[in-house]
C-alpha positions as a Markdown table, in Angstrom:
| # | Residue | x | y | z |
|---|---|---|---|---|
| 1 | Met | -85.5 | -29.3 | 8.3 |
| 2 | Thr | -83.6 | -26.7 | 6.4 |
| 3 | Asp | -80.5 | -24.9 | 7.5 |
| 4 | Ile | -80.7 | -21.1 | 6.8 |
| 5 | Ile | -76.9 | -21.0 | 6.3 |
| 6 | Gly | -77.1 | -23.8 | 3.7 |
| 7 | Ile | -79.9 | -21.9 | 1.9 |
| 8 | Leu | -77.8 | -18.7 | 1.7 |
| 9 | Gln | -74.8 | -20.6 | 0.4 |
| 10 | Glu | -76.9 | -22.5 | -2.1 |
| 11 | Ile | -78.1 | -19.3 | -3.7 |
| 12 | Gly | -74.6 | -18.0 | -3.9 |
| 13 | Tyr | -74.4 | -15.7 | -0.9 |
| 14 | Thr | -70.8 | -15.4 | 0.4 |
| 15 | Leu | -70.8 | -15.7 | 4.1 |
| 16 | Pro | -67.9 | -14.5 | 6.3 |
| 17 | Asp | -66.4 | -17.0 | 8.8 |
| 18 | Ile | -66.6 | -16.0 | 12.4 |
| 19 | Thr | -64.6 | -17.4 | 15.3 |
| 20 | Ile | -66.5 | -18.5 | 18.4 |
| 21 | Glu | -64.8 | -19.3 | 21.8 |
| 22 | Pro | -67.5 | -20.9 | 23.9 |
| 23 | His | -67.7 | -19.5 | 27.5 |
| 24 | Gln | -67.0 | -22.3 | 30.0 |
| 25 | Gly | -67.4 | -20.4 | 33.2 |
| 26 | Arg | -65.3 | -18.3 | 35.6 |
| 27 | Gly | -61.9 | -19.3 | 37.0 |
| 28 | Pro | -59.8 | -17.6 | 39.7 |
| 29 | Tyr | -58.6 | -15.1 | 37.1 |
| 30 | Gly | -61.9 | -14.3 | 35.4 |
| 31 | Asp | -63.8 | -15.8 | 32.5 |
| 32 | Val | -62.6 | -19.1 | 30.9 |
| 33 | Trp | -63.3 | -19.8 | 27.2 |
| 34 | Gly | -63.0 | -23.1 | 25.3 |
| 35 | Pro | -61.2 | -23.8 | 22.0 |
| 36 | Ala | -62.0 | -21.5 | 19.1 |
| 37 | Val | -64.4 | -22.8 | 16.4 |
| 38 | Val | -64.7 | -21.2 | 13.0 |
| 39 | Val | -68.2 | -21.2 | 11.4 |
| 40 | Pro | -69.9 | -19.4 | 8.5 |
| 41 | Ala | -72.4 | -16.8 | 9.6 |
| 42 | Phe | -74.7 | -14.0 | 8.5 |
| 43 | Val | -73.7 | -10.9 | 10.4 |
| 44 | Asp | -76.2 | -8.1 | 10.9 |
| 45 | Gln | -74.7 | -4.9 | 12.5 |
| 46 | Gln | -77.7 | -3.1 | 13.9 |
| 47 | Thr | -78.1 | -1.4 | 17.3 |
| 48 | Arg | -81.1 | -2.5 | 19.3 |
| 49 | Leu | -82.2 | -2.8 | 22.9 |
| 50 | Ile | -82.7 | -6.3 | 24.2 |
| 51 | Arg | -83.3 | -8.0 | 27.6 |
| 52 | Ala | -80.3 | -10.1 | 28.9 |
| 53 | Asp | -80.7 | -13.4 | 30.8 |
| 54 | Asp | -80.6 | -11.6 | 34.1 |
| 55 | Gly | -83.6 | -9.4 | 33.1 |
| 56 | Ser | -81.6 | -6.2 | 32.5 |
| 57 | Gln | -81.9 | -4.1 | 29.3 |
| 58 | Val | -78.7 | -4.0 | 27.3 |
| 59 | Thr | -77.7 | -2.6 | 23.9 |
| 60 | Ser | -76.8 | -5.0 | 21.2 |
| 61 | Arg | -74.8 | -3.8 | 18.2 |
| 62 | Thr | -74.4 | -7.0 | 16.3 |
| 63 | Thr | -76.6 | -10.1 | 15.7 |
| 64 | Val | -75.1 | -13.2 | 14.1 |
| 65 | Tyr | -77.1 | -16.0 | 12.4 |
| 66 | Thr | -75.4 | -19.4 | 12.1 |
| 67 | Arg | -76.2 | -23.1 | 12.1 |
| 68 | Leu | -78.4 | -24.5 | 14.8 |
| 69 | Asp | -75.8 | -27.0 | 16.0 |
| 70 | Val | -73.2 | -24.4 | 16.9 |
| 71 | Val | -72.4 | -24.2 | 20.7 |
| 72 | Cys | -72.4 | -20.6 | 21.9 |
| 73 | Pro | -73.6 | -19.9 | 25.5 |
| 74 | Pro | -73.9 | -16.4 | 26.9 |
| 75 | Arg | -70.6 | -14.6 | 27.5 |
| 76 | Ser | -68.9 | -16.6 | 24.7 |
| 77 | Arg | -66.3 | -14.5 | 22.8 |
| 78 | Ile | -66.9 | -14.0 | 19.0 |
| 79 | Thr | -64.4 | -12.5 | 16.5 |
| 80 | Ile | -66.1 | -11.0 | 13.5 |
| 81 | Pro | -64.0 | -10.0 | 10.4 |
| 82 | Asp | -63.9 | -6.3 | 9.7 |
| 83 | Gly | -61.1 | -6.0 | 7.1 |
| 84 | Thr | -58.3 | -5.9 | 9.7 |
| 85 | Pro | -56.1 | -8.9 | 10.5 |
| 86 | Glu | -57.4 | -9.3 | 14.1 |
| 87 | Gly | -61.1 | -8.6 | 13.4 |
| 88 | Val | -63.6 | -7.2 | 16.0 |
| 89 | Gln | -64.2 | -9.1 | 19.3 |
| 90 | Thr | -67.5 | -9.0 | 21.1 |
| 91 | Leu | -69.3 | -11.0 | 23.8 |
| 92 | Val | -72.5 | -12.9 | 23.5 |
| 93 | Ile | -75.5 | -11.6 | 25.4 |
| 94 | Ala | -77.9 | -14.4 | 24.4 |
| 95 | Ala | -78.1 | -17.3 | 21.9 |
| 96 | Leu | -81.7 | -18.0 | 20.7 |
| 97 | Arg | -82.6 | -21.3 | 19.0 |
| 98 | Arg | -84.9 | -20.9 | 16.0 |
| 99 | Asp | -85.9 | -24.5 | 15.5 |
| 100 | Ala | -88.2 | -25.7 | 12.7 |
| 101 | His | -89.6 | -28.4 | 15.0 |
| 102 | Gly | -89.6 | -31.0 | 12.3 |
| 103 | Gln | -91.3 | -28.9 | 9.6 |
| 104 | Pro | -89.3 | -29.6 | 6.4 |
| 105 | Asp | -89.9 | -26.2 | 4.7 |
| 106 | Leu | -89.0 | -24.0 | 7.6 |
| 107 | Pro | -85.4 | -22.7 | 7.9 |
| 108 | Glu | -83.7 | -23.1 | 11.2 |
| 109 | His | -80.8 | -21.3 | 12.8 |
| 110 | Leu | -79.1 | -20.0 | 15.9 |
| 111 | Glu | -79.5 | -16.3 | 16.5 |
| 112 | Ile | -76.6 | -14.9 | 18.5 |
| 113 | Val | -77.2 | -11.5 | 20.0 |
| 114 | Cys | -73.9 | -9.7 | 20.8 |
| 115 | Glu | -72.7 | -6.6 | 22.7 |
């Protein structure tokens, strides 16, 4: 199995680090997020219409590709660098596993679709 992030780094592609705060549910005061995790990712800023988990159509402005072992459920909070100290925060609409199913030559990754 081949990790797409490893392939990009191996050929010299510089990947930005993103920060993921996994959504853990809702508390009495709203959403609750877990501890922040920093991971390398390929960020694609492109607007597209997708279907959310509840079946509604929503607009996605950013898609992030990272390692398959990253934990990132829907409604997780992601911070993407944009040249400012605080970066840009967005929420996850869906995280899609792109698994190689044991095939050694196929790259695998987690596709994270964001608002």
